[in-house]
Amino acid sequence: MKLYKDFNELFSYLPLSALVRGRILCCHGGLSPRLNSIADLKNIRVPFCDPPMNSLEQDLLWADPKYELKGFEFNKLREVSVQFGEDVVVKLCKKLNLDLIVRAHQVMQNGYGFFANRKLVTIFSAPRYLPEMNNRGAVMRISSQMVISFLILNPTDKTSAGAENFTNTFRDDTTCYTCVE
């Protein structure tokens, strides 16, 4: 139990977002009506264990994109945080001078999926997260030239699991995307 508590304390000090070369915003959940500047992200105080309700911290952890939505609405699916539309992504990228927003937190059948005209990407790195879905996982790479590519993690089963087959579960997605500098 002590180790569990020690890890929870460690996690309470970790940042909720990262900015890659000032152009790519990374977070677990998504966007917030309370996010107006990069300074808002830098001003998040740590440590904390549970994010305050209706806060930037909560949205960075739990918000989700939603097609056919304009603006923000309460996230009824999770019963916490917000959902946001493509218009929010486009406006925030322009306002904060971002090329891309990277998030996780939702299963993607092919390991990753784009939203808002490729201004937001959801990465999910756990293949076969739900056995009935048989989803792939993905890892995103960003080169020093800001070229983005994906490594796809194929799901395994009892016949393909194990150390001898480990490298066979990976494949490069040959599609690359370049962020404008």
PDB file of C-alpha atoms in Angstrom:
ATOM      1  CA  MET A   1       0.000   0.000   0.000  1.00  0.00           C
ATOM      2  CA  LYS A   2       2.914   2.355   0.688  1.00  0.00           C
ATOM      3  CA  LEU A   3       4.215   1.944  -2.865  1.00  0.00           C
ATOM      4  CA  TYR A   4       0.746   2.742  -4.227  1.00  0.00           C
ATOM      5  CA  LYS A   5       0.591   5.909  -2.120  1.00  0.00           C
ATOM      6  CA  ASP A   6       4.116   6.887  -3.160  1.00  0.00           C
ATOM      7  CA  PHE A   7       3.219   6.579  -6.844  1.00  0.00           C
ATOM      8  CA  ASN A   8       0.052   8.611  -6.351  1.00  0.00           C
ATOM      9  CA  GLU A   9       2.089  11.335  -4.702  1.00  0.00           C
ATOM     10  CA  LEU A  10       4.573  11.246  -7.592  1.00  0.00           C
ATOM     11  CA  PHE A  11       1.745  11.497 -10.149  1.00  0.00           C
ATOM     12  CA  SER A  12       0.350  14.532  -8.354  1.00  0.00           C
ATOM     13  CA  TYR A  13       3.484  16.469  -9.368  1.00  0.00           C
ATOM     14  CA  LEU A  14       3.424  15.593 -13.075  1.00  0.00           C
ATOM     15  CA  PRO A  15       2.385  18.256 -15.593  1.00  0.00           C
ATOM     16  CA  LEU A  16      -1.030  17.945 -17.244  1.00  0.00           C
ATOM     17  CA  SER A  17       0.205  19.143 -20.626  1.00  0.00           C
ATOM     18  CA  ALA A  18       3.337  19.539 -22.718  1.00  0.00           C
ATOM     19  CA  LEU A  19       4.233  21.914 -25.513  1.00  0.00           C
ATOM     20  CA  VAL A  20       6.523  20.593 -28.253  1.00  0.00           C
ATOM     21  CA  ARG A  21       8.655  23.343 -29.811  1.00  0.00           C
ATOM     22  CA  GLY A  22       5.880  25.813 -29.115  1.00  0.00           C
ATOM     23  CA  ARG A  23       3.704  24.291 -31.864  1.00  0.00           C
ATOM     24  CA  ILE A  24       2.187  21.017 -30.603  1.00  0.00           C
ATOM     25  CA  LEU A  25       0.069  20.897 -27.450  1.00  0.00           C
ATOM     26  CA  CYS A  26      -0.173  17.485 -25.777  1.00  0.00           C
ATOM     27  CA  CYS A  27      -2.605  16.470 -23.037  1.00  0.00           C
ATOM     28  CA  HIS A  28      -4.533  13.428 -21.883  1.00  0.00           C
ATOM     29  CA  GLY A  29      -8.103  14.649 -22.356  1.00  0.00           C
ATOM     30  CA  GLY A  30      -8.798  17.771 -24.327  1.00  0.00           C
ATOM     31  CA  LEU A  31      -9.671  21.418 -24.551  1.00  0.00           C
ATOM     32  CA  SER A  32     -11.380  23.685 -22.085  1.00  0.00           C
ATOM     33  CA  PRO A  33     -13.440  26.864 -22.176  1.00  0.00           C
ATOM     34  CA  ARG A  34     -10.997  27.991 -19.458  1.00  0.00           C
ATOM     35  CA  LEU A  35      -7.937  27.724 -21.752  1.00  0.00           C
ATOM     36  CA  ASN A  36      -7.149  31.150 -23.177  1.00  0.00           C
ATOM     37  CA  SER A  37      -3.352  31.195 -23.291  1.00  0.00           C
ATOM     38  CA  ILE A  38      -0.251  29.050 -22.850  1.00  0.00           C
ATOM     39  CA  ALA A  39       0.224  30.927 -19.567  1.00  0.00           C
ATOM     40  CA  ASP A  40      -2.978  29.275 -18.291  1.00  0.00           C
ATOM     41  CA  LEU A  41      -1.239  25.898 -18.664  1.00  0.00           C
ATOM     42  CA  LYS A  42       1.930  27.130 -16.972  1.00  0.00           C
ATOM     43  CA  ASN A  43      -0.089  28.501 -14.048  1.00  0.00           C
ATOM     44  CA  ILE A  44      -1.563  25.136 -13.045  1.00  0.00           C
ATOM     45  CA  ARG A  45      -0.447  24.468  -9.497  1.00  0.00           C
ATOM     46  CA  VAL A  46       0.880  21.074  -8.497  1.00  0.00           C
ATOM     47  CA  PRO A  47       0.653  18.890  -6.564  1.00  0.00           C
ATOM     48  CA  PHE A  48      -2.981  17.903  -6.678  1.00  0.00           C
ATOM     49  CA  CYS A  49      -4.664  14.510  -6.560  1.00  0.00           C
ATOM     50  CA  ASP A  50      -8.151  15.250  -7.809  1.00  0.00           C
ATOM     51  CA  PRO A  51      -8.769  18.114 -10.213  1.00  0.00           C
ATOM     52  CA  PRO A  52     -11.293  20.703  -9.066  1.00  0.00           C
ATOM     53  CA  MET A  53     -14.740  20.373 -10.659  1.00  0.00           C
ATOM     54  CA  ASN A  54     -15.356  22.534 -13.729  1.00  0.00           C
ATOM     55  CA  SER A  55     -11.684  23.468 -14.027  1.00  0.00           C
ATOM     56  CA  LEU A  56      -8.991  23.668 -16.682  1.00  0.00           C
ATOM     57  CA  GLU A  57      -7.254  20.778 -14.930  1.00  0.00           C
ATOM     58  CA  GLN A  58     -10.354  18.589 -15.168  1.00  0.00           C
ATOM     59  CA  ASP A  59     -10.827  19.363 -18.862  1.00  0.00           C
ATOM     60  CA  LEU A  60      -7.179  18.643 -19.712  1.00  0.00           C
ATOM     61  CA  LEU A  61      -7.757  15.198 -18.205  1.00  0.00           C
ATOM     62  CA  TRP A  62     -11.318  14.327 -19.290  1.00  0.00           C
ATOM     63  CA  ALA A  63     -12.634  16.479 -22.165  1.00  0.00           C
ATOM     64  CA  ASP A  64     -13.540  14.784 -25.469  1.00  0.00           C
ATOM     65  CA  PRO A  65     -13.997  15.999 -29.048  1.00  0.00           C
ATOM     66  CA  LYS A  66     -17.448  15.616 -30.586  1.00  0.00           C
ATOM     67  CA  TYR A  67     -18.433  15.805 -34.240  1.00  0.00           C
ATOM     68  CA  GLU A  68     -21.331  18.073 -35.204  1.00  0.00           C
ATOM     69  CA  LEU A  69     -20.945  20.176 -32.052  1.00  0.00           C
ATOM     70  CA  LYS A  70     -20.268  23.898 -32.066  1.00  0.00           C
ATOM     71  CA  GLY A  71     -18.487  25.201 -28.998  1.00  0.00           C
ATOM     72  CA  PHE A  72     -18.599  23.312 -25.706  1.00  0.00           C
ATOM     73  CA  GLU A  73     -21.215  21.265 -23.865  1.00  0.00           C
ATOM     74  CA  PHE A  74     -21.286  19.172 -20.709  1.00  0.00           C
ATOM     75  CA  ASN A  75     -19.821  15.705 -21.305  1.00  0.00           C
ATOM     76  CA  LYS A  76     -22.888  13.531 -20.671  1.00  0.00           C
ATOM     77  CA  LEU A  77     -21.023  10.356 -21.635  1.00  0.00           C
ATOM     78  CA  ARG A  78     -18.472  10.704 -18.820  1.00  0.00           C
ATOM     79  CA  GLU A  79     -20.650  12.842 -16.547  1.00  0.00           C
ATOM     80  CA  VAL A  80     -17.649  15.100 -15.979  1.00  0.00           C
ATOM     81  CA  SER A  81     -15.867  17.841 -17.952  1.00  0.00           C
ATOM     82  CA  VAL A  82     -16.892  18.961 -21.448  1.00  0.00           C
ATOM     83  CA  GLN A  83     -17.103  17.924 -25.070  1.00  0.00           C
ATOM     84  CA  PHE A  84     -15.864  20.343 -27.715  1.00  0.00           C
ATOM     85  CA  GLY A  85     -16.466  20.840 -31.411  1.00  0.00           C
ATOM     86  CA  GLU A  86     -14.139  21.205 -34.364  1.00  0.00           C
ATOM     87  CA  ASP A  87     -14.645  24.978 -34.291  1.00  0.00           C
ATOM     88  CA  VAL A  88     -13.079  25.099 -30.816  1.00  0.00           C
ATOM     89  CA  VAL A  89      -9.976  23.263 -32.054  1.00  0.00           C
ATOM     90  CA  VAL A  90      -9.528  25.544 -35.070  1.00  0.00           C
ATOM     91  CA  LYS A  91     -10.026  28.737 -33.015  1.00  0.00           C
ATOM     92  CA  LEU A  92      -7.696  27.636 -30.232  1.00  0.00           C
ATOM     93  CA  CYS A  93      -4.950  26.550 -32.645  1.00  0.00           C
ATOM     94  CA  LYS A  94      -5.113  29.964 -34.286  1.00  0.00           C
ATOM     95  CA  LYS A  95      -5.263  31.854 -30.976  1.00  0.00           C
ATOM     96  CA  LEU A  96      -2.338  29.947 -29.412  1.00  0.00           C
ATOM     97  CA  ASN A  97      -0.371  29.650 -32.680  1.00  0.00           C
ATOM     98  CA  LEU A  98      -0.478  25.833 -32.596  1.00  0.00           C
ATOM     99  CA  ASP A  99      -0.147  23.420 -35.498  1.00  0.00           C
ATOM    100  CA  LEU A 100      -1.554  20.390 -33.696  1.00  0.00           C
ATOM    101  CA  ILE A 101      -3.217  19.232 -30.498  1.00  0.00           C
ATOM    102  CA  VAL A 102      -2.374  15.685 -29.392  1.00  0.00           C
ATOM    103  CA  ARG A 103      -4.569  13.848 -26.913  1.00  0.00           C
ATOM    104  CA  ALA A 104      -5.277  10.297 -25.781  1.00  0.00           C
ATOM    105  CA  HIS A 105      -8.071   8.957 -23.638  1.00  0.00           C
ATOM    106  CA  GLN A 106     -10.332   7.322 -26.278  1.00  0.00           C
ATOM    107  CA  VAL A 107     -10.003   3.994 -28.071  1.00  0.00           C
ATOM    108  CA  MET A 108      -9.174   4.463 -31.764  1.00  0.00           C
ATOM    109  CA  GLN A 109      -9.799   1.446 -33.980  1.00  0.00           C
ATOM    110  CA  ASN A 110      -6.571   2.030 -35.945  1.00  0.00           C
ATOM    111  CA  GLY A 111      -4.554   3.374 -33.002  1.00  0.00           C
ATOM    112  CA  TYR A 112      -4.982   7.021 -33.920  1.00  0.00           C
ATOM    113  CA  GLY A 113      -7.569   9.280 -35.471  1.00  0.00           C
ATOM    114  CA  PHE A 114      -7.725  12.875 -36.667  1.00  0.00           C
ATOM    115  CA  PHE A 115     -10.356  15.514 -35.895  1.00  0.00           C
ATOM    116  CA  ALA A 116     -10.931  19.114 -36.982  1.00  0.00           C
ATOM    117  CA  ASN A 117      -9.208  18.903 -40.365  1.00  0.00           C
ATOM    118  CA  ARG A 118      -6.092  17.275 -38.871  1.00  0.00           C
ATOM    119  CA  LYS A 119      -5.644  19.953 -36.206  1.00  0.00           C
ATOM    120  CA  LEU A 120      -6.226  17.379 -33.441  1.00  0.00           C
ATOM    121  CA  VAL A 121      -5.128  13.766 -33.231  1.00  0.00           C
ATOM    122  CA  THR A 122      -6.185  11.166 -30.677  1.00  0.00           C
ATOM    123  CA  ILE A 123      -3.530   8.533 -29.932  1.00  0.00           C
ATOM    124  CA  PHE A 124      -4.431   5.271 -28.208  1.00  0.00           C
ATOM    125  CA  SER A 125      -1.459   2.992 -27.621  1.00  0.00           C
ATOM    126  CA  ALA A 126      -3.122  -0.087 -26.087  1.00  0.00           C
ATOM    127  CA  PRO A 127      -3.874  -2.705 -28.761  1.00  0.00           C
ATOM    128  CA  ARG A 128      -6.830  -5.002 -28.090  1.00  0.00           C
ATOM    129  CA  TYR A 129      -7.941  -2.747 -25.257  1.00  0.00           C
ATOM    130  CA  LEU A 130     -11.356  -4.352 -25.523  1.00  0.00           C
ATOM    131  CA  PRO A 131     -11.145  -7.862 -27.003  1.00  0.00           C
ATOM    132  CA  GLU A 132     -14.409  -7.476 -28.903  1.00  0.00           C
ATOM    133  CA  MET A 133     -13.027  -4.381 -30.692  1.00  0.00           C
ATOM    134  CA  ASN A 134      -9.658  -5.883 -31.662  1.00  0.00           C
ATOM    135  CA  ASN A 135      -8.280  -2.338 -31.982  1.00  0.00           C
ATOM    136  CA  ARG A 136      -4.737  -1.448 -32.941  1.00  0.00           C
ATOM    137  CA  GLY A 137      -2.524   0.794 -30.824  1.00  0.00           C
ATOM    138  CA  ALA A 138      -0.280   3.591 -32.046  1.00  0.00           C
ATOM    139  CA  VAL A 139       2.748   5.584 -30.991  1.00  0.00           C
ATOM    140  CA  MET A 140       3.342   9.013 -32.507  1.00  0.00           C
ATOM    141  CA  ARG A 141       6.843  10.143 -33.433  1.00  0.00           C
ATOM    142  CA  ILE A 142       7.922  13.723 -34.069  1.00  0.00           C
ATOM    143  CA  SER A 143      11.217  14.193 -35.911  1.00  0.00           C
ATOM    144  CA  SER A 144      13.587  17.100 -35.341  1.00  0.00           C
ATOM    145  CA  GLN A 145      12.122  18.571 -38.552  1.00  0.00           C
ATOM    146  CA  MET A 146       8.625  18.375 -36.989  1.00  0.00           C
ATOM    147  CA  VAL A 147       7.559  15.524 -39.286  1.00  0.00           C
ATOM    148  CA  ILE A 148       4.968  13.361 -37.564  1.00  0.00           C
ATOM    149  CA  SER A 149       4.681   9.636 -38.172  1.00  0.00           C
ATOM    150  CA  PHE A 150       3.008   6.741 -36.416  1.00  0.00           C
ATOM    151  CA  LEU A 151       4.116   3.297 -35.324  1.00  0.00           C
ATOM    152  CA  ILE A 152       1.155   0.906 -35.356  1.00  0.00           C
ATOM    153  CA  LEU A 153       0.873  -1.777 -32.669  1.00  0.00           C
ATOM    154  CA  ASN A 154      -1.163  -4.711 -33.914  1.00  0.00           C
ATOM    155  CA  PRO A 155      -3.335  -6.667 -31.496  1.00  0.00           C
ATOM    156  CA  THR A 156      -2.123 -10.072 -30.417  1.00  0.00           C
ATOM    157  CA  ASP A 157      -3.882 -13.193 -29.290  1.00  0.00           C
ATOM    158  CA  LYS A 158      -2.691 -16.381 -27.614  1.00  0.00           C
ATOM    159  CA  THR A 159      -1.130 -17.661 -30.844  1.00  0.00           C
ATOM    160  CA  SER A 160       0.775 -14.460 -31.647  1.00  0.00           C
ATOM    161  CA  ALA A 161       1.791 -13.339 -28.139  1.00  0.00           C
ATOM    162  CA  GLY A 162       5.226 -13.880 -26.636  1.00  0.00           C
ATOM    163  CA  ALA A 163       8.765 -12.565 -26.903  1.00  0.00           C
ATOM    164  CA  GLU A 164       9.548 -14.384 -30.167  1.00  0.00           C
ATOM    165  CA  ASN A 165       6.643 -12.647 -31.922  1.00  0.00           C
ATOM    166  CA  PHE A 166       6.978  -9.268 -30.198  1.00  0.00           C
ATOM    167  CA  THR A 167       8.594  -7.336 -33.065  1.00  0.00           C
ATOM    168  CA  ASN A 168       6.110  -8.784 -35.558  1.00  0.00           C
ATOM    169  CA  THR A 169       3.311  -6.859 -33.867  1.00  0.00           C
ATOM    170  CA  PHE A 170       4.752  -3.483 -34.954  1.00  0.00           C
ATOM    171  CA  ARG A 171       4.544  -1.803 -38.335  1.00  0.00           C
ATOM    172  CA  ASP A 172       5.314   1.681 -39.556  1.00  0.00           C
ATOM    173  CA  ASP A 173       2.469   3.709 -40.974  1.00  0.00           C
ATOM    174  CA  THR A 174       4.125   5.143 -44.081  1.00  0.00           C
ATOM    175  CA  THR A 175       2.008   8.290 -44.020  1.00  0.00           C
ATOM    176  CA  CYS A 176       3.809  11.325 -42.583  1.00  0.00           C
ATOM    177  CA  TYR A 177       2.505  14.757 -41.671  1.00  0.00           C
ATOM    178  CA  THR A 178       4.582  17.911 -41.446  1.00  0.00           C
ATOM    179  CA  CYS A 179       3.961  20.703 -38.979  1.00  0.00           C
ATOM    180  CA  VAL A 180       4.605  24.144 -40.404  1.00  0.00           C
ATOM    181  CA  GLU A 181       7.296  26.072 -38.539  1.00  0.00           C
TER     182      GLU A 181
END
